[in-house]
CSV table of C-alpha atoms in Angstrom, one decimal:
chain,number,residue,atom,x,y,z
A,895,UNK,CA,-37.6,-11.3,-3.7
A,896,UNK,CA,-37.9,-11.8,0.1
A,897,UNK,CA,-36.4,-15.3,-0.1
A,898,UNK,CA,-33.4,-14.0,-2.1
A,899,UNK,CA,-33.0,-11.2,0.4
A,900,UNK,CA,-33.1,-13.6,3.4
A,901,UNK,CA,-30.6,-15.9,1.7
A,902,UNK,CA,-28.3,-13.0,1.0
A,903,UNK,CA,-28.5,-11.9,4.6
A,904,UNK,CA,-27.7,-15.4,5.8
A,905,UNK,CA,-24.7,-15.5,3.5
A,906,UNK,CA,-23.5,-12.1,4.8
A,907,UNK,CA,-23.8,-13.3,8.4
A,908,UNK,CA,-21.7,-16.4,7.7
A,909,UNK,CA,-19.1,-14.4,5.9
A,910,UNK,CA,-19.0,-11.9,8.7
A,911,UNK,CA,-18.0,-14.5,11.2
A,912,UNK,CA,-15.0,-15.5,9.0
A,913,UNK,CA,-14.1,-11.8,8.6
A,914,UNK,CA,-14.0,-11.4,12.4
A,915,UNK,CA,-11.5,-14.3,12.6
A,916,UNK,CA,-9.5,-12.6,10.0
A,917,UNK,CA,-9.5,-9.4,12.1
A,918,UNK,CA,-8.3,-11.4,15.1
A,919,UNK,CA,-5.4,-12.7,13.0
A,920,UNK,CA,-4.6,-9.1,11.9
A,921,UNK,CA,-4.2,-8.2,15.6
A,922,UNK,CA,-1.8,-11.0,16.1
A,923,UNK,CA,0.3,-9.6,13.2
A,924,UNK,CA,0.0,-6.0,14.5
A,925,UNK,CA,1.2,-7.2,18.0
A,926,UNK,CA,4.1,-9.1,16.5
A,927,UNK,CA,5.4,-5.9,14.8
A,928,UNK,CA,4.8,-3.6,17.8
A,929,UNK,CA,4.8,-4.9,21.3
A,930,UNK,CA,5.2,-8.7,21.2
A,931,UNK,CA,8.1,-10.0,23.5
A,932,UNK,CA,10.9,-11.5,21.4
A,933,UNK,CA,10.7,-14.9,23.1
A,934,UNK,CA,7.0,-15.2,22.2
A,935,UNK,CA,7.9,-15.8,18.5
A,936,UNK,CA,7.7,-19.6,18.4
A,937,UNK,CA,4.2,-19.9,19.9
A,938,UNK,CA,3.0,-16.8,18.0
A,939,UNK,CA,3.9,-18.7,14.8
A,940,UNK,CA,1.7,-21.6,16.0
A,941,UNK,CA,-1.1,-19.1,16.8
A,942,UNK,CA,-1.0,-17.6,13.4
A,943,UNK,CA,-0.9,-21.0,11.7
A,944,UNK,CA,-4.1,-22.0,13.6
A,945,UNK,CA,-5.8,-18.7,12.8
A,946,UNK,CA,-4.9,-18.9,9.1
A,947,UNK,CA,-6.4,-22.4,9.1
A,948,UNK,CA,-9.6,-21.3,10.8
A,949,UNK,CA,-10.1,-18.4,8.3
A,950,UNK,CA,-9.4,-20.6,5.3
A,951,UNK,CA,-11.8,-23.3,6.6
A,952,UNK,CA,-14.5,-20.7,7.2
A,953,UNK,CA,-14.3,-19.5,3.6
A,954,UNK,CA,-14.8,-22.9,2.2
A,955,UNK,CA,-17.1,-24.4,4.9
A,956,UNK,CA,-20.4,-26.1,3.8
A,957,UNK,CA,-22.7,-23.5,5.4
A,958,UNK,CA,-21.0,-20.8,3.4
A,959,UNK,CA,-20.9,-22.8,0.1
A,960,UNK,CA,-24.6,-23.8,0.5
A,961,UNK,CA,-25.7,-20.2,1.1
A,962,UNK,CA,-23.6,-19.0,-1.8
A,963,UNK,CA,-24.9,-21.7,-4.2
A,964,UNK,CA,-28.5,-20.6,-3.6
A,965,UNK,CA,-27.7,-17.2,-5.1
A,966,UNK,CA,-25.1,-17.8,-7.7
A,967,UNK,CA,-24.0,-20.7,-9.9
A,968,UNK,CA,-20.6,-21.4,-8.5
A,969,UNK,CA,-19.5,-23.2,-11.7
A,970,UNK,CA,-20.6,-20.6,-14.3
A,971,UNK,CA,-20.9,-17.4,-12.2
A,972,UNK,CA,-24.4,-16.7,-13.2
A,973,UNK,CA,-26.6,-15.0,-10.6
A,974,UNK,CA,-29.6,-17.2,-9.9
A,975,UNK,CA,-31.9,-14.7,-8.3
A,976,UNK,CA,-33.4,-11.3,-9.2
A,977,UNK,CA,-34.1,-8.2,-7.3
A,978,UNK,CA,-30.9,-7.9,-5.2
A,979,UNK,CA,-29.6,-5.0,-7.2
A,980,UNK,CA,-26.3,-4.4,-9.0
A,981,UNK,CA,-24.2,-3.9,-5.8
A,982,UNK,CA,-25.2,-7.2,-4.2
A,983,UNK,CA,-24.9,-9.0,-7.5
A,984,UNK,CA,-21.3,-7.7,-7.7
A,985,UNK,CA,-20.7,-8.9,-4.1
A,986,UNK,CA,-21.9,-12.4,-5.1
A,987,UNK,CA,-19.5,-12.5,-7.9
A,988,UNK,CA,-16.6,-11.5,-5.7
A,989,UNK,CA,-17.6,-14.1,-3.0
A,990,UNK,CA,-17.6,-16.8,-5.7
A,991,UNK,CA,-14.3,-15.6,-7.1
A,992,UNK,CA,-12.6,-15.7,-3.7
A,993,UNK,CA,-14.3,-19.1,-2.9
A,994,UNK,CA,-12.8,-20.7,-6.0
A,995,UNK,CA,-9.4,-19.3,-5.1
A,996,UNK,CA,-9.7,-20.6,-1.5
A,997,UNK,CA,-10.7,-24.1,-2.6
A,998,UNK,CA,-7.7,-24.3,-4.8
A,999,UNK,CA,-5.5,-24.0,-1.7
A,1000,UNK,CA,-5.4,-27.0,0.7
A,1001,UNK,CA,-5.8,-26.0,4.4
A,1002,UNK,CA,-2.5,-27.6,5.2
A,1003,UNK,CA,-0.7,-25.4,2.6
A,1004,UNK,CA,-2.3,-22.2,4.1
A,1005,UNK,CA,-1.3,-23.2,7.6
A,1006,UNK,CA,2.2,-24.1,6.7
A,1007,UNK,CA,2.6,-20.8,4.7
A,1008,UNK,CA,1.4,-18.8,7.7
A,1009,UNK,CA,3.8,-20.5,10.0
A,1010,UNK,CA,6.7,-20.1,7.7
A,1011,UNK,CA,6.2,-16.4,7.1
A,1012,UNK,CA,5.6,-15.8,10.8
A,1013,UNK,CA,9.1,-17.3,11.5
A,1014,UNK,CA,10.8,-15.7,8.5
A,1015,UNK,CA,9.8,-12.1,9.6
A,1016,UNK,CA,11.9,-12.5,12.7
A,1017,UNK,CA,14.8,-13.9,10.7
A,1018,UNK,CA,14.5,-11.1,8.1
A,1019,UNK,CA,14.6,-8.6,10.9
A,1020,UNK,CA,17.8,-10.0,12.3
A,1021,UNK,CA,19.4,-10.4,8.9
A,1022,UNK,CA,18.6,-6.8,8.1
A,1023,UNK,CA,20.3,-5.6,11.2
A,1024,UNK,CA,23.3,-7.7,10.5
A,1025,UNK,CA,23.4,-6.8,6.7
A,1026,UNK,CA,23.4,-10.5,6.0
A,1027,UNK,CA,21.3,-11.7,3.0
A,1028,UNK,CA,22.9,-15.1,3.4
A,1029,UNK,CA,21.1,-15.5,6.8
A,1030,UNK,CA,17.7,-14.8,5.3
A,1031,UNK,CA,18.2,-16.7,2.0
A,1032,UNK,CA,17.2,-20.2,3.2
A,1033,UNK,CA,13.8,-18.8,4.4
A,1034,UNK,CA,13.4,-16.8,1.3
A,1035,UNK,CA,14.0,-19.9,-0.8
A,1036,UNK,CA,11.2,-21.7,1.0
A,1037,UNK,CA,8.9,-18.8,0.6
A,1038,UNK,CA,9.6,-18.6,-3.1
A,1039,UNK,CA,9.0,-22.3,-3.5
A,1040,UNK,CA,5.7,-22.0,-1.7
A,1041,UNK,CA,4.7,-19.1,-3.8
A,1042,UNK,CA,5.4,-21.1,-7.0
A,1043,UNK,CA,3.3,-23.9,-5.6
A,1044,UNK,CA,0.6,-21.4,-4.7
A,1045,UNK,CA,0.6,-20.1,-8.3
A,1046,UNK,CA,0.3,-23.6,-9.6
A,1047,UNK,CA,-2.6,-24.3,-7.2
A,1048,UNK,CA,-4.4,-21.1,-8.1
A,1049,UNK,CA,-3.8,-21.6,-11.8
A,1050,UNK,CA,-2.8,-19.0,-14.5
A,1051,UNK,CA,-3.0,-18.7,-18.2
A,1052,UNK,CA,0.3,-17.2,-19.2
A,1053,UNK,CA,2.7,-16.5,-16.3
A,1054,UNK,CA,2.9,-17.9,-12.7
A,1055,UNK,CA,3.4,-14.4,-11.4
A,1056,UNK,CA,-0.2,-13.6,-12.7
A,1057,UNK,CA,-1.7,-15.8,-10.0
A,1058,UNK,CA,0.2,-13.9,-7.2
A,1059,UNK,CA,-0.4,-10.4,-8.7
A,1060,UNK,CA,-4.1,-11.2,-9.0
A,1061,UNK,CA,-4.3,-11.8,-5.2
A,1062,UNK,CA,-3.6,-8.1,-4.6
A,1063,UNK,CA,-4.8,-6.5,-7.8
A,1064,UNK,CA,-7.7,-8.6,-9.3
A,1065,UNK,CA,-7.7,-8.7,-13.1
A,1066,UNK,CA,-4.1,-7.4,-13.4
A,1067,UNK,CA,-1.7,-9.6,-15.3
A,1068,UNK,CA,2.0,-9.6,-16.0
A,1069,UNK,CA,1.3,-9.0,-19.7
A,1070,UNK,CA,-0.9,-6.0,-19.0
A,1071,UNK,CA,1.4,-4.4,-16.4
A,1072,UNK,CA,4.7,-4.8,-18.2
A,1073,UNK,CA,4.1,-2.2,-21.0
A,1074,UNK,CA,2.7,0.2,-18.5
A,1075,UNK,CA,5.8,-0.1,-16.3
A,1076,UNK,CA,8.1,0.0,-19.4
A,1077,UNK,CA,6.6,3.2,-20.7
A,1078,UNK,CA,6.6,4.7,-17.2
A,1079,UNK,CA,10.3,3.7,-16.6
A,1080,UNK,CA,11.3,5.4,-19.9
A,1081,UNK,CA,9.4,8.6,-18.9
A,1082,UNK,CA,10.9,8.7,-15.4
A,1083,UNK,CA,14.5,8.1,-16.5
A,1084,UNK,CA,14.0,11.0,-19.0
A,1085,UNK,CA,12.5,13.3,-16.4
A,1086,UNK,CA,15.4,12.5,-14.0
A,1087,UNK,CA,17.9,13.4,-16.6
A,1088,UNK,CA,16.2,16.8,-17.2
A,1089,UNK,CA,16.2,17.5,-13.4
A,1090,UNK,CA,19.9,16.4,-13.0
A,1091,UNK,CA,20.9,19.0,-15.6
A,1092,UNK,CA,19.6,21.8,-13.4
A,1093,UNK,CA,21.1,23.2,-10.2
A,1094,UNK,CA,20.4,20.9,-7.3
A,1095,UNK,CA,18.2,22.1,-4.5
A,1096,UNK,CA,19.7,22.7,-1.0
A,1097,UNK,CA,17.9,20.6,1.6
A,1098,UNK,CA,20.5,20.4,4.3
A,1099,UNK,CA,18.2,22.0,6.9
A,1100,UNK,CA,15.8,19.0,6.7
A,1101,UNK,CA,18.4,16.8,8.3
A,1102,UNK,CA,19.7,16.8,11.9
A,1103,UNK,CA,18.7,15.7,15.4
A,1104,UNK,CA,15.1,16.6,15.9
A,1105,UNK,CA,13.2,15.8,19.1
A,1106,UNK,CA,11.3,12.6,18.8
A,1107,UNK,CA,8.5,13.7,21.1
A,1108,UNK,CA,8.1,16.9,19.1
A,1109,UNK,CA,8.0,15.0,15.9
A,1110,UNK,CA,5.3,12.8,17.2
A,1111,UNK,CA,3.3,15.8,18.6
A,1112,UNK,CA,3.5,17.4,15.1
A,1113,UNK,CA,2.4,14.2,13.4
A,1114,UNK,CA,-0.6,14.0,15.8
A,1115,UNK,CA,-1.6,17.5,14.7
A,1116,UNK,CA,-1.6,16.4,11.1
A,1117,UNK,CA,-3.6,13.3,11.9
A,1118,UNK,CA,-6.2,15.5,13.7
A,1119,UNK,CA,-6.3,17.8,10.6
A,1120,UNK,CA,-6.8,14.8,8.4
A,1121,UNK,CA,-9.7,13.7,10.7
A,1122,UNK,CA,-8.1,10.4,11.5
A,1123,UNK,CA,-10.3,9.2,14.3
A,1124,UNK,CA,-8.3,8.2,17.4
A,1125,UNK,CA,-11.4,6.6,18.9
A,1126,UNK,CA,-11.1,4.0,16.1
A,1127,UNK,CA,-7.3,4.0,15.5
A,1128,UNK,CA,-4.0,4.5,17.1
A,1129,UNK,CA,-0.4,5.4,16.2
A,1130,UNK,CA,2.6,3.2,17.3
A,1131,UNK,CA,6.1,2.4,16.3
A,1132,UNK,CA,7.4,-0.4,14.2
A,1133,UNK,CA,10.6,-1.2,12.1
A,1134,UNK,CA,8.6,-1.0,8.9
A,1135,UNK,CA,5.6,1.4,9.0
A,1136,UNK,CA,2.3,-0.3,8.2
A,1137,UNK,CA,-1.5,-0.1,8.7
A,1138,UNK,CA,-3.6,-2.8,10.2
A,1139,UNK,CA,-7.4,-2.9,10.1
A,1140,UNK,CA,-9.2,-5.5,12.2
A,1141,UNK,CA,-12.5,-3.9,11.3
A,1142,UNK,CA,-13.8,-0.4,10.4
A,1143,UNK,CA,-13.8,0.7,14.0
A,1144,UNK,CA,-10.3,-0.6,14.7
A,1145,UNK,CA,-7.8,0.7,12.1
A,1146,UNK,CA,-4.3,1.1,13.5
A,1147,UNK,CA,-1.2,2.6,12.0
A,1148,UNK,CA,2.5,2.7,12.8
A,1149,UNK,CA,5.5,4.9,12.0
A,1150,UNK,CA,9.2,5.1,12.7
A,1151,UNK,CA,11.5,8.0,13.6
A,1152,UNK,CA,14.3,8.4,11.1
A,1153,UNK,CA,17.6,9.2,12.9
A,1154,UNK,CA,18.2,12.4,11.0
A,1155,UNK,CA,15.3,13.1,8.5
A,1156,UNK,CA,12.4,15.2,9.9
A,1157,UNK,CA,10.1,14.7,7.0
A,1158,UNK,CA,10.4,10.9,7.0
A,1159,UNK,CA,8.0,10.6,10.0
A,1160,UNK,CA,5.6,13.1,8.6
A,1161,UNK,CA,5.3,11.2,5.3
A,1162,UNK,CA,5.1,7.9,6.9
A,1163,UNK,CA,2.3,9.0,9.2
A,1164,UNK,CA,0.3,10.6,6.3
A,1165,UNK,CA,0.9,7.5,4.1
A,1166,UNK,CA,-0.4,5.1,6.7
A,1167,UNK,CA,-3.2,7.4,7.8
A,1168,UNK,CA,-4.4,7.4,4.1
A,1169,UNK,CA,-4.7,3.6,4.4
A,1170,UNK,CA,-6.5,4.0,7.8
A,1171,UNK,CA,-9.0,6.5,6.5
A,1172,UNK,CA,-9.9,4.2,3.7
A,1173,UNK,CA,-10.6,1.3,6.1
A,1174,UNK,CA,-12.5,3.6,8.5
A,1175,UNK,CA,-14.6,5.0,5.6
A,1176,UNK,CA,-15.8,1.6,4.3
A,1177,UNK,CA,-19.5,1.0,5.0
A,1178,UNK,CA,-19.8,-0.5,8.5
A,1179,UNK,CA,-23.2,-2.1,7.7
A,1180,UNK,CA,-21.4,-4.0,4.9
A,1181,UNK,CA,-18.7,-5.3,7.2
A,1182,UNK,CA,-18.1,-9.0,6.4
A,1183,UNK,CA,-19.2,-8.7,2.7
A,1184,UNK,CA,-17.2,-7.6,-0.3
A,1185,UNK,CA,-19.1,-4.3,-0.3
A,1186,UNK,CA,-17.4,-3.6,3.0
A,1187,UNK,CA,-13.9,-4.3,1.7
A,1188,UNK,CA,-11.3,-2.3,-0.2
A,1189,UNK,CA,-11.4,-2.6,-3.9
A,1190,UNK,CA,-7.8,-3.7,-4.3
A,1191,UNK,CA,-4.3,-3.1,-2.9
A,1192,UNK,CA,-3.7,-0.7,-5.7
A,1193,UNK,CA,-6.7,1.4,-4.8
A,1194,UNK,CA,-5.6,1.1,-1.2
A,1195,UNK,CA,-2.2,2.5,-2.1
A,1196,UNK,CA,-3.8,5.3,-4.1
A,1197,UNK,CA,-5.2,6.5,-0.8
A,1198,UNK,CA,-1.9,6.4,1.1
A,1199,UNK,CA,0.0,8.0,-1.8
A,1200,UNK,CA,-2.8,10.6,-2.3
A,1201,UNK,CA,-2.3,11.9,1.3
A,1202,UNK,CA,1.4,11.4,1.4
A,1203,UNK,CA,2.3,13.1,-1.9
A,1204,UNK,CA,-0.6,14.9,-3.5
A,1205,UNK,CA,-1.5,16.6,-0.3
A,1206,UNK,CA,1.5,16.2,2.1
A,1207,UNK,CA,4.0,17.4,-0.5
A,1208,UNK,CA,1.9,20.2,-1.9
A,1209,UNK,CA,2.6,23.9,-1.4
A,1210,UNK,CA,-0.9,24.7,0.0
A,1211,UNK,CA,-0.5,22.0,2.7
A,1212,UNK,CA,2.7,23.6,4.0
A,1213,UNK,CA,1.3,27.1,3.7
A,1214,UNK,CA,-0.8,26.0,6.7
A,1215,UNK,CA,1.5,23.6,8.5
A,1216,UNK,CA,5.0,25.2,8.0
A,1217,UNK,CA,4.3,28.0,10.5
A,1218,UNK,CA,3.2,25.4,13.0
A,1219,UNK,CA,6.4,23.4,12.3
A,1220,UNK,CA,8.5,26.6,12.8
A,1221,UNK,CA,7.0,27.1,16.2
A,1222,UNK,CA,7.8,23.5,17.2
A,1223,UNK,CA,11.3,23.4,15.7
A,1224,UNK,CA,13.4,26.6,16.0
A,1225,UNK,CA,15.8,25.2,13.3
A,1226,UNK,CA,13.3,26.3,10.7
A,1227,UNK,CA,12.6,29.8,11.8
A,1228,UNK,CA,15.1,31.3,9.3
A,1229,UNK,CA,13.9,29.1,6.5
A,1230,UNK,CA,11.3,30.5,4.1
A,1231,UNK,CA,8.2,28.6,2.9
A,1232,UNK,CA,9.5,28.6,-0.6
A,1233,UNK,CA,12.9,27.1,0.4
A,1234,UNK,CA,11.2,24.5,2.5
A,1235,UNK,CA,8.7,23.5,-0.2
A,1236,UNK,CA,11.5,23.1,-2.8
A,1237,UNK,CA,13.7,21.2,-0.4
A,1238,UNK,CA,10.8,18.8,0.6
A,1239,UNK,CA,10.4,18.0,-3.1
A,1240,UNK,CA,14.0,17.6,-4.0
A,1241,UNK,CA,14.6,14.9,-6.6
A,1242,UNK,CA,17.7,12.8,-6.0
A,1243,UNK,CA,18.2,9.0,-6.3
A,1244,UNK,CA,18.6,7.3,-3.0
A,1245,UNK,CA,18.7,3.6,-1.8
A,1246,UNK,CA,15.6,3.3,0.3
A,1247,UNK,CA,12.2,3.0,-1.3
A,1248,UNK,CA,10.1,4.4,1.5
A,1249,UNK,CA,12.4,7.5,1.7
A,1250,UNK,CA,12.4,8.1,-2.1
A,1251,UNK,CA,11.1,11.2,-3.8
A,1252,UNK,CA,8.0,11.2,-6.1
A,1253,UNK,CA,10.0,11.0,-9.3
A,1254,UNK,CA,12.4,8.2,-8.4
A,1255,UNK,CA,10.0,6.2,-6.2
A,1256,UNK,CA,8.4,4.2,-8.9
A,1257,UNK,CA,11.7,3.0,-10.3
A,1258,UNK,CA,12.2,1.3,-6.9
A,1259,UNK,CA,8.9,-0.5,-7.4
A,1260,UNK,CA,9.7,-1.4,-11.0
A,1261,UNK,CA,13.0,-2.9,-9.9
A,1262,UNK,CA,11.2,-5.1,-7.4
A,1263,UNK,CA,8.6,-6.2,-9.9
A,1264,UNK,CA,11.3,-7.3,-12.4
A,1265,UNK,CA,13.2,-9.2,-9.8
A,1266,UNK,CA,10.0,-10.9,-8.3
A,1267,UNK,CA,8.9,-12.0,-11.8
A,1268,UNK,CA,12.4,-13.5,-12.4
A,1269,UNK,CA,12.3,-15.3,-9.1
A,1270,UNK,CA,8.9,-16.8,-9.6
A,1271,UNK,CA,9.6,-18.0,-13.1
A,1272,UNK,CA,12.9,-19.4,-12.0
A,1273,UNK,CA,15.2,-17.4,-14.2
A,1274,UNK,CA,17.0,-15.8,-11.2
A,1275,UNK,CA,18.6,-18.0,-8.5
A,1276,UNK,CA,18.0,-16.9,-4.9
A,1277,UNK,CA,21.8,-16.6,-4.2
A,1278,UNK,CA,22.2,-14.1,-7.0
A,1279,UNK,CA,19.5,-11.7,-5.7
A,1280,UNK,CA,22.0,-9.1,-4.2
A,1281,UNK,CA,24.0,-9.0,-7.4
A,1282,UNK,CA,21.0,-8.7,-9.6
A,1283,UNK,CA,19.4,-6.1,-7.3
A,1284,UNK,CA,22.6,-3.9,-7.3
A,1285,UNK,CA,22.9,-4.2,-11.1
A,1286,UNK,CA,19.3,-3.1,-11.7
A,1287,UNK,CA,19.7,-0.3,-9.2
A,1288,UNK,CA,22.8,1.0,-11.0
A,1289,UNK,CA,20.8,0.8,-14.3
A,1290,UNK,CA,17.7,2.6,-13.1
A,1291,UNK,CA,19.0,5.0,-10.5
A,1292,UNK,CA,22.8,5.2,-11.0
A,1293,UNK,CA,23.7,4.0,-7.6
A,1294,UNK,CA,25.0,0.7,-6.1
A,1295,UNK,CA,23.9,-0.2,-2.6
A,1296,UNK,CA,26.9,-0.9,-0.3
A,1297,UNK,CA,25.0,-3.2,2.1
A,1298,UNK,CA,22.2,-5.7,1.9
A,1299,UNK,CA,20.2,-3.6,4.4
A,1300,UNK,CA,20.1,-0.7,2.0
A,1301,UNK,CA,19.6,-3.1,-0.9
A,1302,UNK,CA,17.6,-6.3,-1.2
A,1303,UNK,CA,16.9,-6.6,2.6
A,1304,UNK,CA,15.2,-3.3,3.1
A,1305,UNK,CA,11.6,-4.4,2.7
A,1306,UNK,CA,9.5,-6.7,4.9
A,1307,UNK,CA,7.3,-7.9,2.1
A,1308,UNK,CA,9.2,-11.0,1.0
A,1309,UNK,CA,9.5,-12.3,4.6
A,1310,UNK,CA,5.7,-12.0,4.7
A,1311,UNK,CA,5.4,-14.1,1.5
A,1312,UNK,CA,3.8,-11.1,-0.3
A,1313,UNK,CA,5.0,-11.7,-3.8
A,1314,UNK,CA,2.9,-9.7,-6.2
A,1315,UNK,CA,2.3,-6.9,-3.8
A,1316,UNK,CA,5.0,-4.4,-4.9
A,1317,UNK,CA,3.4,-3.4,-8.2
A,1318,UNK,CA,0.4,-2.1,-6.3
A,1319,UNK,CA,2.5,0.8,-5.0
A,1320,UNK,CA,3.0,2.2,-8.5
A,1321,UNK,CA,-0.5,1.3,-9.6
A,1322,UNK,CA,-1.6,3.3,-6.6
A,1323,UNK,CA,0.3,6.4,-7.7
A,1324,UNK,CA,-1.3,6.1,-11.2
A,1325,UNK,CA,-4.8,5.6,-9.8
A,1326,UNK,CA,-4.4,8.5,-7.4
A,1327,UNK,CA,-3.3,10.8,-10.2
A,1328,UNK,CA,-6.4,10.0,-12.2
A,1329,UNK,CA,-8.7,10.4,-9.2
A,1330,UNK,CA,-7.0,13.7,-8.3
A,1331,UNK,CA,-7.6,15.1,-11.8
A,1332,UNK,CA,-11.3,14.6,-11.2
A,1333,UNK,CA,-11.1,15.9,-7.7
A,1334,UNK,CA,-9.5,19.2,-9.0
A,1335,UNK,CA,-12.4,19.6,-11.4
A,1336,UNK,CA,-14.9,19.2,-8.5
A,1337,UNK,CA,-12.9,21.6,-6.3
A,1338,UNK,CA,-11.1,24.1,-8.5
A,1339,UNK,CA,-10.2,26.1,-5.3
A,1340,UNK,CA,-9.0,23.2,-3.3
A,1341,UNK,CA,-5.6,24.7,-2.8
A,1342,UNK,CA,-7.0,27.8,-1.0
A,1343,UNK,CA,-9.0,25.5,1.4
A,1344,UNK,CA,-6.0,23.3,2.1
A,1345,UNK,CA,-3.8,26.4,2.7
A,1346,UNK,CA,-6.4,27.4,5.4
A,1347,UNK,CA,-5.9,24.0,7.1
A,1348,UNK,CA,-9.2,22.5,5.8
A,1349,UNK,CA,-8.8,18.9,4.9
A,1350,UNK,CA,-12.2,17.3,5.8
A,1351,UNK,CA,-13.7,18.1,2.4
A,1352,UNK,CA,-11.1,15.9,0.8
A,1353,UNK,CA,-11.9,13.0,3.1
A,1354,UNK,CA,-15.6,13.4,2.4
A,1355,UNK,CA,-15.0,13.4,-1.4
A,1356,UNK,CA,-13.0,10.2,-1.1
A,1357,UNK,CA,-15.7,8.6,0.9
A,1358,UNK,CA,-18.4,9.5,-1.6
A,1359,UNK,CA,-16.3,8.8,-4.7
A,1360,UNK,CA,-14.4,5.7,-3.7
A,1361,UNK,CA,-14.9,4.3,-0.2
A,1362,UNK,CA,-18.7,3.8,-0.3
A,1363,UNK,CA,-18.5,1.2,-3.1
A,1364,UNK,CA,-16.3,-1.3,-1.4
A,1365,UNK,CA,-15.6,-4.0,-4.0
A,1366,UNK,CA,-18.6,-3.3,-6.1
A,1367,UNK,CA,-16.3,-2.4,-8.9
A,1368,UNK,CA,-12.9,-3.6,-10.0
A,1369,UNK,CA,-10.0,-1.2,-9.9
A,1370,UNK,CA,-10.3,-0.4,-13.6
A,1371,UNK,CA,-14.1,0.0,-13.4
A,1372,UNK,CA,-13.7,2.3,-10.3
A,1373,UNK,CA,-11.1,4.4,-12.0
A,1374,UNK,CA,-13.2,4.8,-15.1
A,1375,UNK,CA,-16.3,5.5,-13.0
A,1376,UNK,CA,-14.6,8.3,-11.0
A,1377,UNK,CA,-12.6,9.8,-13.8
A,1378,UNK,CA,-14.9,9.1,-16.8
A,1379,UNK,CA,-11.8,7.8,-18.7
A,1380,UNK,CA,-10.0,4.4,-19.0
A,1381,UNK,CA,-7.1,3.8,-16.7
A,1382,UNK,CA,-3.7,5.1,-18.0
A,1383,UNK,CA,-0.5,6.7,-16.7
A,1384,UNK,CA,-1.2,10.0,-18.5
A,1385,UNK,CA,-2.5,11.9,-15.5
A,1386,UNK,CA,0.5,10.8,-13.3
A,1387,UNK,CA,3.1,11.7,-15.9
A,1388,UNK,CA,1.4,15.1,-16.6
A,1389,UNK,CA,1.4,15.8,-12.8
A,1390,UNK,CA,5.1,15.0,-12.4
A,1391,UNK,CA,6.1,16.9,-15.5
A,1392,UNK,CA,4.2,20.0,-14.5
A,1393,UNK,CA,5.2,20.1,-10.9
A,1394,UNK,CA,8.9,19.5,-11.3
A,1395,UNK,CA,9.2,21.7,-14.3
A,1396,UNK,CA,8.0,24.5,-12.1
A,1397,UNK,CA,10.3,23.5,-9.2
A,1398,UNK,CA,13.5,22.9,-11.3
A,1399,UNK,CA,12.8,25.4,-14.1
A,1400,UNK,CA,13.5,23.3,-17.1
């Protein structure tokens, strides 16, 4: 027992050093998206290439492999020691899993991929501003080629997209996710039709010229209410809002100010703060081990969407914060809470995913999943992306983007090489709904507390129910552990049907 414990401690220490390097790399990415001078791009790409190589080498270095091999059979996955407990045994299996994936990727490939994506982000940014997919296309083609190669190197049983999806959502496959998304798509299209048959909600007062400084001051009040710790985080601006965690005591978020939409910034801040709270809530003493990491990107997205939609778009939340908003913005002094709540939950197809309402949002994600899958399998040529995007958008949402910027160039993900990431947004909504159903049982009077401005009890429940476990459980295991039911889309569909039936009266 003592020897096993000592060997585990040594393995954790070695892994922690690599995790620290990874945190440094995340700071380079954060800086590139916030404060980095434009002319620093070329050398920054070299810096990120070097850091990616160092992280990769650390994960497959002999000291790490030797320490891991003393505790688990790397070939079979059988734990070789007793007495560590179920949590540490789970960590060993995750370490082995990640090691096998890392060894499948040559260091040169990892470095080249990091350099390419660092360069392509800047090209995407310019292409988006110029509404020119043609300018970004050559870089995207290289990224797709490297993702295909990555899938081949990692290996897959049925579809190359599986290898990429698995990197963000372990154990999820194209075969498993396709029927889930297909059923959800059918449900959402039907729900939208019901809503469109009713009188549309007036939300004109949500749009106009609102003071940027007042918007940020209001968002800071929300962050304080959420107990987002500014001693361990910060809020900045970026073109595409994101969260970046170097370690549990440095979890930063960004937002952007929409030129005319007041709620855009509020939702962006709450979304990214949800991510930040998850990172801050992970066990600090487990930092560097799988038990100190998020369970998956889908679970991560469940936290951001939890705060953005289930709390931030709820009536109780605005019962507390709407009077504060009215004091800051005189434009709302003649608007009633009921009018504001309905307007903030208006369902109407729009072009931009991050600005989409709860009902149409997941159709944006499903569109991206279908296009990514086609690109990776080679059934969709890169040059045909804008046309394919617009056709699917027309099919799902009844609109046709007029520019590449409001169409296939709106997201940063492809420039980062993140194929397989998009499905986690919808999975996050589904996970969040199933978690929330359990939360409501634990706190049947949660709405009263939230209406009084109390949010800390929510954060504490999430820490106890989800954060504390790190990667001890897979997404599916965690969902079942929390909800005492297998993962499904039922809770999410029930939530949407109930909420919007009340709002639109159908």
